[in-house]
PDB file of C-alpha atoms in Angstrom:
ATOM      1  CA  MET N   1      36.138 -69.104   7.892  1.00  0.00           C
ATOM      2  CA  PRO N   2      37.571 -67.415   4.904  1.00  0.00           C
ATOM      3  CA  ALA N   3      35.916 -63.155   3.894  1.00  0.00           C
ATOM      4  CA  GLN N   4      32.931 -63.550   1.549  1.00  0.00           C
ATOM      5  CA  PRO N   5      33.089 -61.536  -1.211  1.00  0.00           C
ATOM      6  CA  ALA N   6      30.621 -58.549  -0.585  1.00  0.00           C
ATOM      7  CA  HIS N   7      30.164 -58.705  -5.154  1.00  0.00           C
ATOM      8  CA  GLN N   8      28.758 -61.602  -6.535  1.00  0.00           C
ATOM      9  CA  ARG N   9      29.550 -59.775 -10.248  1.00  0.00           C
ATOM     10  CA  ILE N  10      31.362 -57.678 -11.331  1.00  0.00           C
ATOM     11  CA  LEU N  11      32.688 -56.188 -14.590  1.00  0.00           C
ATOM     12  CA  LEU N  12      36.725 -55.365 -15.177  1.00  0.00           C
ATOM     13  CA  LYS N  13      36.775 -52.772 -17.203  1.00  0.00           C
ATOM     14  CA  LEU N  14      40.515 -52.554 -18.331  1.00  0.00           C
ATOM     15  CA  SER N  15      41.754 -49.900 -20.829  1.00  0.00           C
ATOM     16  CA  GLY N  16      44.308 -51.568 -23.573  1.00  0.00           C
ATOM     17  CA  GLU N  17      47.341 -49.142 -22.137  1.00  0.00           C
ATOM     18  CA  ALA N  18      46.679 -51.512 -19.016  1.00  0.00           C
ATOM     19  CA  LEU N  19      48.782 -54.085 -20.982  1.00  0.00           C
ATOM     20  CA  MET N  20      51.300 -52.790 -22.233  1.00  0.00           C
ATOM     21  CA  GLY N  21      53.165 -52.412 -18.755  1.00  0.00           C
ATOM     22  CA  ASP N  22      56.716 -50.452 -19.087  1.00  0.00           C
ATOM     23  CA  ASP N  23      56.841 -51.256 -23.236  1.00  0.00           C
ATOM     24  CA  ALA N  24      56.050 -48.503 -25.690  1.00  0.00           C
ATOM     25  CA  PHE N  25      52.994 -50.483 -27.069  1.00  0.00           C
ATOM     26  CA  GLY N  26      51.804 -53.704 -27.482  1.00  0.00           C
ATOM     27  CA  ILE N  27      51.470 -56.683 -24.859  1.00  0.00           C
ATOM     28  CA  ASN N  28      53.910 -57.690 -22.122  1.00  0.00           C
ATOM     29  CA  ARG N  29      54.055 -60.294 -21.434  1.00  0.00           C
ATOM     30  CA  ALA N  30      54.139 -60.834 -17.619  1.00  0.00           C
ATOM     31  CA  THR N  31      52.203 -57.354 -16.957  1.00  0.00           C
ATOM     32  CA  ILE N  32      48.809 -59.885 -18.486  1.00  0.00           C
ATOM     33  CA  VAL N  33      49.529 -62.795 -16.000  1.00  0.00           C
ATOM     34  CA  ARG N  34      50.393 -61.079 -13.349  1.00  0.00           C
ATOM     35  CA  MET N  35      46.721 -59.575 -14.311  1.00  0.00           C
ATOM     36  CA  VAL N  36      44.935 -62.314 -14.644  1.00  0.00           C
ATOM     37  CA  GLN N  37      46.412 -64.084 -11.604  1.00  0.00           C
ATOM     38  CA  GLU N  38      44.875 -61.025  -9.879  1.00  0.00           C
ATOM     39  CA  VAL N  39      41.429 -62.104 -11.442  1.00  0.00           C
ATOM     40  CA  ALA N  40      41.609 -66.261 -10.850  1.00  0.00           C
ATOM     41  CA  GLU N  41      41.965 -65.137  -6.867  1.00  0.00           C
ATOM     42  CA  VAL N  42      38.794 -63.229  -7.374  1.00  0.00           C
ATOM     43  CA  VAL N  43      36.741 -66.037  -9.741  1.00  0.00           C
ATOM     44  CA  ASN N  44      38.201 -68.980  -7.032  1.00  0.00           C
ATOM     45  CA  MET N  45      36.347 -67.216  -4.270  1.00  0.00           C
ATOM     46  CA  GLY N  46      33.021 -67.307  -6.426  1.00  0.00           C
ATOM     47  CA  VAL N  47      32.694 -64.508  -7.910  1.00  0.00           C
ATOM     48  CA  GLU N  48      30.943 -64.381 -11.491  1.00  0.00           C
ATOM     49  CA  VAL N  49      33.917 -61.643 -13.909  1.00  0.00           C
ATOM     50  CA  ALA N  50      32.685 -60.350 -16.993  1.00  0.00           C
ATOM     51  CA  VAL N  51      35.977 -58.189 -18.883  1.00  0.00           C
ATOM     52  CA  VAL N  52      35.513 -55.457 -21.790  1.00  0.00           C
ATOM     53  CA  ILE N  53      38.575 -54.235 -22.486  1.00  0.00           C
ATOM     54  CA  GLY N  54      40.273 -51.630 -25.289  1.00  0.00           C
ATOM     55  CA  GLY N  55      42.580 -51.704 -27.668  1.00  0.00           C
ATOM     56  CA  GLY N  56      44.520 -48.361 -27.100  1.00  0.00           C
ATOM     57  CA  ASN N  57      47.862 -50.683 -26.607  1.00  0.00           C
ATOM     58  CA  ILE N  58      47.689 -51.934 -30.011  1.00  0.00           C
ATOM     59  CA  PHE N  59      45.850 -48.795 -32.127  1.00  0.00           C
ATOM     60  CA  ARG N  60      49.091 -47.046 -30.682  1.00  0.00           C
ATOM     61  CA  GLY N  61      50.848 -49.070 -32.800  1.00  0.00           C
ATOM     62  CA  VAL N  62      49.855 -47.164 -36.144  1.00  0.00           C
ATOM     63  CA  ALA N  63      48.108 -44.351 -35.031  1.00  0.00           C
ATOM     64  CA  GLY N  64      50.698 -41.855 -36.963  1.00  0.00           C
ATOM     65  CA  GLY N  65      48.991 -43.162 -40.024  1.00  0.00           C
ATOM     66  CA  SER N  66      45.715 -42.512 -39.016  1.00  0.00           C
ATOM     67  CA  VAL N  67      46.444 -38.544 -38.843  1.00  0.00           C
ATOM     68  CA  GLY N  68      43.277 -36.846 -40.739  1.00  0.00           C
ATOM     69  CA  MET N  69      41.916 -40.200 -40.758  1.00  0.00           C
ATOM     70  CA  ASP N  70      38.041 -40.357 -40.746  1.00  0.00           C
ATOM     71  CA  ARG N  71      36.346 -40.658 -36.914  1.00  0.00           C
ATOM     72  CA  ALA N  72      34.574 -44.150 -37.848  1.00  0.00           C
ATOM     73  CA  THR N  73      37.219 -45.119 -40.086  1.00  0.00           C
ATOM     74  CA  ALA N  74      39.475 -45.130 -36.828  1.00  0.00           C
ATOM     75  CA  ASP N  75      37.281 -46.973 -34.592  1.00  0.00           C
ATOM     76  CA  TYR N  76      36.461 -49.643 -36.393  1.00  0.00           C
ATOM     77  CA  MET N  77      40.470 -50.051 -36.508  1.00  0.00           C
ATOM     78  CA  GLY N  78      39.955 -48.952 -32.416  1.00  0.00           C
ATOM     79  CA  MET N  79      37.512 -52.273 -32.425  1.00  0.00           C
ATOM     80  CA  LEU N  80      39.835 -54.743 -34.273  1.00  0.00           C
ATOM     81  CA  ALA N  81      42.605 -53.577 -31.616  1.00  0.00           C
ATOM     82  CA  THR N  82      40.169 -54.993 -29.191  1.00  0.00           C
ATOM     83  CA  VAL N  83      39.701 -58.139 -30.133  1.00  0.00           C
ATOM     84  CA  MET N  84      43.630 -58.784 -30.147  1.00  0.00           C
ATOM     85  CA  ASN N  85      43.597 -58.003 -27.026  1.00  0.00           C
ATOM     86  CA  ALA N  86      40.239 -59.882 -26.086  1.00  0.00           C
ATOM     87  CA  LEU N  87      42.117 -62.948 -27.396  1.00  0.00           C
ATOM     88  CA  ALA N  88      45.448 -61.786 -25.511  1.00  0.00           C
ATOM     89  CA  LEU N  89      43.705 -62.311 -22.482  1.00  0.00           C
ATOM     90  CA  ALA N  90      41.771 -65.473 -22.681  1.00  0.00           C
ATOM     91  CA  ASP N  91      44.676 -67.054 -23.476  1.00  0.00           C
ATOM     92  CA  ALA N  92      46.876 -65.912 -20.854  1.00  0.00           C
ATOM     93  CA  MET N  93      43.903 -66.863 -18.924  1.00  0.00           C
ATOM     94  CA  ASP N  94      43.656 -70.519 -20.349  1.00  0.00           C
ATOM     95  CA  LYS N  95      46.949 -70.956 -19.011  1.00  0.00           C
ATOM     96  CA  GLN N  96      46.162 -69.420 -15.896  1.00  0.00           C
ATOM     97  CA  GLY N  97      43.333 -72.445 -15.686  1.00  0.00           C
ATOM     98  CA  LEU N  98      40.489 -70.373 -16.410  1.00  0.00           C
ATOM     99  CA  ILE N  99      38.033 -70.729 -18.342  1.00  0.00           C
ATOM    100  CA  ALA N 100      37.053 -67.597 -21.058  1.00  0.00           C
ATOM    101  CA  ARG N 101      34.589 -66.826 -23.285  1.00  0.00           C
ATOM    102  CA  VAL N 102      35.623 -63.625 -26.392  1.00  0.00           C
ATOM    103  CA  MET N 103      32.447 -62.136 -27.182  1.00  0.00           C
ATOM    104  CA  SER N 104      32.672 -59.484 -29.840  1.00  0.00           C
ATOM    105  CA  ALA N 105      30.299 -56.682 -30.765  1.00  0.00           C
ATOM    106  CA  ILE N 106      30.597 -57.157 -34.578  1.00  0.00           C
ATOM    107  CA  ASN N 107      30.775 -60.117 -36.012  1.00  0.00           C
ATOM    108  CA  ILE N 108      33.864 -62.619 -36.947  1.00  0.00           C
ATOM    109  CA  GLU N 109      32.659 -65.675 -36.144  1.00  0.00           C
ATOM    110  CA  GLN N 110      35.442 -67.544 -37.414  1.00  0.00           C
ATOM    111  CA  VAL N 111      37.964 -65.472 -34.425  1.00  0.00           C
ATOM    112  CA  VAL N 112      35.327 -65.495 -31.530  1.00  0.00           C
ATOM    113  CA  GLU N 113      31.733 -65.640 -31.022  1.00  0.00           C
ATOM    114  CA  PRO N 114      29.370 -62.446 -31.151  1.00  0.00           C
ATOM    115  CA  TYR N 115      27.766 -60.809 -28.254  1.00  0.00           C
ATOM    116  CA  ILE N 116      24.455 -62.665 -27.183  1.00  0.00           C
ATOM    117  CA  ARG N 117      23.577 -61.389 -24.298  1.00  0.00           C
ATOM    118  CA  PRO N 118      21.763 -64.891 -22.943  1.00  0.00           C
ATOM    119  CA  LYS N 119      24.717 -66.400 -23.662  1.00  0.00           C
ATOM    120  CA  ALA N 120      27.470 -64.409 -22.200  1.00  0.00           C
ATOM    121  CA  LEU N 121      24.851 -64.844 -18.817  1.00  0.00           C
ATOM    122  CA  GLN N 122      24.549 -68.864 -19.185  1.00  0.00           C
ATOM    123  CA  TYR N 123      28.895 -68.112 -19.475  1.00  0.00           C
ATOM    124  CA  LEU N 124      29.312 -66.620 -16.060  1.00  0.00           C
ATOM    125  CA  GLU N 125      26.688 -68.399 -13.871  1.00  0.00           C
ATOM    126  CA  GLU N 126      28.923 -71.652 -15.059  1.00  0.00           C
ATOM    127  CA  GLY N 127      31.428 -69.793 -13.557  1.00  0.00           C
ATOM    128  CA  LYS N 128      33.624 -68.407 -17.027  1.00  0.00           C
ATOM    129  CA  VAL N 129      35.125 -65.328 -17.024  1.00  0.00           C
ATOM    130  CA  VAL N 130      33.429 -63.802 -20.428  1.00  0.00           C
ATOM    131  CA  ILE N 131      35.899 -60.267 -21.888  1.00  0.00           C
ATOM    132  CA  PHE N 132      33.423 -58.584 -23.708  1.00  0.00           C
ATOM    133  CA  ALA N 133      35.257 -57.090 -27.127  1.00  0.00           C
ATOM    134  CA  ALA N 134      35.187 -55.255 -29.905  1.00  0.00           C
ATOM    135  CA  GLY N 135      33.266 -51.848 -27.456  1.00  0.00           C
ATOM    136  CA  THR N 136      29.323 -51.330 -28.774  1.00  0.00           C
ATOM    137  CA  GLY N 137      30.201 -52.601 -31.526  1.00  0.00           C
ATOM    138  CA  ASN N 138      29.442 -48.644 -32.665  1.00  0.00           C
ATOM    139  CA  PRO N 139      31.168 -45.627 -33.809  1.00  0.00           C
ATOM    140  CA  PHE N 140      32.139 -42.249 -31.259  1.00  0.00           C
ATOM    141  CA  PHE N 141      30.931 -44.281 -28.240  1.00  0.00           C
ATOM    142  CA  THR N 142      34.501 -45.211 -26.114  1.00  0.00           C
ATOM    143  CA  THR N 143      34.652 -49.292 -24.189  1.00  0.00           C
ATOM    144  CA  ASP N 144      33.629 -47.225 -20.950  1.00  0.00           C
ATOM    145  CA  THR N 145      30.575 -46.548 -22.400  1.00  0.00           C
ATOM    146  CA  ALA N 146      30.811 -50.190 -23.756  1.00  0.00           C
ATOM    147  CA  ALA N 147      31.685 -50.892 -20.032  1.00  0.00           C
ATOM    148  CA  ALA N 148      28.742 -49.579 -18.735  1.00  0.00           C
ATOM    149  CA  LEU N 149      26.272 -50.938 -21.158  1.00  0.00           C
ATOM    150  CA  ARG N 150      27.648 -54.829 -21.016  1.00  0.00           C
ATOM    151  CA  GLY N 151      27.474 -53.697 -17.329  1.00  0.00           C
ATOM    152  CA  ALA N 152      24.143 -52.949 -16.462  1.00  0.00           C
ATOM    153  CA  GLU N 153      23.055 -55.406 -19.631  1.00  0.00           C
ATOM    154  CA  ILE N 154      23.942 -58.642 -17.422  1.00  0.00           C
ATOM    155  CA  GLY N 155      23.309 -57.246 -14.373  1.00  0.00           C
ATOM    156  CA  ALA N 156      26.400 -56.604 -12.868  1.00  0.00           C
ATOM    157  CA  GLN N 157      26.906 -55.342  -8.730  1.00  0.00           C
ATOM    158  CA  MET N 158      29.537 -52.986 -10.066  1.00  0.00           C
ATOM    159  CA  VAL N 159      32.195 -51.400 -12.652  1.00  0.00           C
ATOM    160  CA  LEU N 160      35.578 -51.911 -11.662  1.00  0.00           C
ATOM    161  CA  LYS N 161      37.516 -49.235 -13.697  1.00  0.00           C
ATOM    162  CA  ALA N 162      41.195 -50.754 -14.013  1.00  0.00           C
ATOM    163  CA  THR N 163      44.116 -47.454 -13.803  1.00  0.00           C
ATOM    164  CA  LYS N 164      47.901 -47.125 -13.264  1.00  0.00           C
ATOM    165  CA  VAL N 165      46.470 -44.503  -9.643  1.00  0.00           C
ATOM    166  CA  ASP N 166      44.923 -45.795  -7.119  1.00  0.00           C
ATOM    167  CA  GLY N 167      41.381 -43.942  -7.100  1.00  0.00           C
ATOM    168  CA  VAL N 168      40.071 -40.579  -8.241  1.00  0.00           C
ATOM    169  CA  TYR N 169      41.893 -38.077  -6.431  1.00  0.00           C
ATOM    170  CA  SER N 170      40.673 -33.739  -5.595  1.00  0.00           C
ATOM    171  CA  ALA N 171      44.119 -32.274  -8.319  1.00  0.00           C
ATOM    172  CA  ASP N 172      46.833 -34.925 -10.103  1.00  0.00           C
ATOM    173  CA  PRO N 173      48.140 -36.429  -7.414  1.00  0.00           C
ATOM    174  CA  GLN N 174      51.902 -36.570 -10.041  1.00  0.00           C
ATOM    175  CA  LYS N 175      51.809 -32.472  -9.828  1.00  0.00           C
ATOM    176  CA  ASP N 176      50.150 -31.980  -6.730  1.00  0.00           C
ATOM    177  CA  PRO N 177      51.588 -33.563  -3.803  1.00  0.00           C
ATOM    178  CA  THR N 178      48.683 -33.001  -1.320  1.00  0.00           C
ATOM    179  CA  ALA N 179      46.144 -33.791  -4.129  1.00  0.00           C
ATOM    180  CA  GLU N 180      43.506 -35.458  -1.454  1.00  0.00           C
ATOM    181  CA  ARG N 181      41.921 -39.256  -2.842  1.00  0.00           C
ATOM    182  CA  TYR N 182      37.846 -39.007  -2.817  1.00  0.00           C
ATOM    183  CA  THR N 183      37.169 -42.892  -0.976  1.00  0.00           C
ATOM    184  CA  ARG N 184      33.582 -42.103  -2.047  1.00  0.00           C
ATOM    185  CA  ILE N 185      32.186 -39.255  -3.859  1.00  0.00           C
ATOM    186  CA  SER N 186      28.690 -39.663  -5.198  1.00  0.00           C
ATOM    187  CA  PHE N 187      27.571 -38.829  -9.295  1.00  0.00           C
ATOM    188  CA  ASP N 188      26.740 -35.563  -8.887  1.00  0.00           C
ATOM    189  CA  GLU N 189      29.739 -34.118  -6.778  1.00  0.00           C
ATOM    190  CA  ALA N 190      31.882 -36.397  -9.772  1.00  0.00           C
ATOM    191  CA  MET N 191      29.830 -34.258 -12.048  1.00  0.00           C
ATOM    192  CA  SER N 192      30.070 -30.593 -10.567  1.00  0.00           C
ATOM    193  CA  ARG N 193      34.091 -30.460 -10.190  1.00  0.00           C
ATOM    194  CA  ASN N 194      34.354 -32.385 -12.992  1.00  0.00           C
ATOM    195  CA  LEU N 195      36.602 -34.755 -12.371  1.00  0.00           C
ATOM    196  CA  GLY N 196      37.226 -36.540 -15.695  1.00  0.00           C
ATOM    197  CA  ILE N 197      36.780 -40.867 -14.292  1.00  0.00           C
ATOM    198  CA  MET N 198      35.263 -41.928 -18.388  1.00  0.00           C
ATOM    199  CA  ASP N 199      33.530 -40.838 -20.951  1.00  0.00           C
ATOM    200  CA  ALA N 200      30.455 -37.884 -20.583  1.00  0.00           C
ATOM    201  CA  THR N 201      27.866 -40.748 -21.871  1.00  0.00           C
ATOM    202  CA  ALA N 202      29.211 -43.807 -20.167  1.00  0.00           C
ATOM    203  CA  PHE N 203      29.187 -41.876 -16.380  1.00  0.00           C
ATOM    204  CA  ALA N 204      25.456 -41.195 -17.581  1.00  0.00           C
ATOM    205  CA  LEU N 205      24.737 -44.238 -18.183  1.00  0.00           C
ATOM    206  CA  CYS N 206      26.187 -46.062 -14.392  1.00  0.00           C
ATOM    207  CA  ARG N 207      24.438 -42.721 -12.519  1.00  0.00           C
ATOM    208  CA  ASP N 208      20.514 -43.954 -14.712  1.00  0.00           C
ATOM    209  CA  GLN N 209      20.805 -47.152 -13.656  1.00  0.00           C
ATOM    210  CA  LYS N 210      22.407 -46.184 -10.117  1.00  0.00           C
ATOM    211  CA  LEU N 211      25.488 -49.162 -10.978  1.00  0.00           C
ATOM    212  CA  PRO N 212      28.637 -47.510  -8.903  1.00  0.00           C
ATOM    213  CA  ILE N 213      31.496 -47.347 -10.234  1.00  0.00           C
ATOM    214  CA  LYS N 214      35.314 -48.666  -8.438  1.00  0.00           C
ATOM    215  CA  VAL N 215      37.703 -46.623  -9.654  1.00  0.00           C
ATOM    216  CA  PHE N 216      41.887 -48.449  -7.713  1.00  0.00           C
ATOM    217  CA  SER N 217      44.687 -49.318  -9.319  1.00  0.00           C
ATOM    218  CA  ILE N 218      45.460 -52.415 -11.127  1.00  0.00           C
ATOM    219  CA  PHE N 219      48.717 -52.983 -10.373  1.00  0.00           C
ATOM    220  CA  LYS N 220      48.591 -52.629  -7.028  1.00  0.00           C
ATOM    221  CA  HIS N 221      48.781 -56.754  -5.339  1.00  0.00           C
ATOM    222  CA  GLY N 222      45.402 -57.548  -3.699  1.00  0.00           C
ATOM    223  CA  ALA N 223      43.712 -54.550  -4.986  1.00  0.00           C
ATOM    224  CA  LEU N 224      41.071 -56.422  -6.711  1.00  0.00           C
ATOM    225  CA  LYS N 225      39.886 -58.353  -4.628  1.00  0.00           C
ATOM    226  CA  ARG N 226      40.227 -56.647  -1.652  1.00  0.00           C
ATOM    227  CA  VAL N 227      38.005 -54.472  -3.628  1.00  0.00           C
ATOM    228  CA  VAL N 228      35.737 -57.405  -4.219  1.00  0.00           C
ATOM    229  CA  LEU N 229      35.794 -57.881  -0.915  1.00  0.00           C
ATOM    230  CA  GLY N 230      33.970 -54.641  -0.133  1.00  0.00           C
ATOM    231  CA  GLU N 231      37.600 -53.412   1.794  1.00  0.00           C
ATOM    232  CA  ASP N 232      38.615 -49.486   1.443  1.00  0.00           C
ATOM    233  CA  GLU N 233      40.310 -49.780  -1.123  1.00  0.00           C
ATOM    234  CA  GLY N 234      40.103 -46.741  -4.753  1.00  0.00           C
ATOM    235  CA  THR N 235      37.036 -45.255  -4.779  1.00  0.00           C
ATOM    236  CA  LEU N 236      33.795 -45.678  -4.823  1.00  0.00           C
ATOM    237  CA  VAL N 237      31.367 -43.378  -7.463  1.00  0.00           C
ATOM    238  CA  TYR N 238      27.779 -43.355  -5.992  1.00  0.00           C
ATOM    239  CA  ALA N 239      24.231 -42.808  -6.549  1.00  0.00           C
TER     240      ALA N 239
END
């Protein structure tokens, strides 16, 4: 009998940088295809998946010209970068046999749907992957905050923060080989140790909503499936 998923609805937070692979900026096609295959595996298990994606990989290509730019203007540019990434991710998902819907917090109706919560919930219940683009639609808020907000809105059981490292460590594991990976850590402990798992606004929202966060490596084959099955993968941050 196949293992049953421990989580039926998840919010996956992907950084834009995760899509770069070994490239300096932009989207590495092989990397995005491999990530989509990981997502498809859990969707085929019956898990409802929503995604919030960052835009750092696209914005990095124009960052040199943004020096001295007004913060709100730069943030709106970043929101547009997340829309580009969301469209690329949806295209890759469609090619892998998944049905993806992109919903944007800013209105670009000729390109993507506006974010409407009941519609997003309907899509999830129908087995579609919903990709939330443009962050919260407001400057000064990160896509981490968007992940926490959308996760709470859709009733996700967990926010999965996909990173390049396989969890939260007591120190930088690349600099300190004795650094310890936490299997579990409370929100209060993480804050007292200043671990910087998410930005402060996102972290506080997850803590207040008692929405657990799982930090894991999206580059580790099969890690997403193991997280969904409730296995010992990555680090669980809990209330």
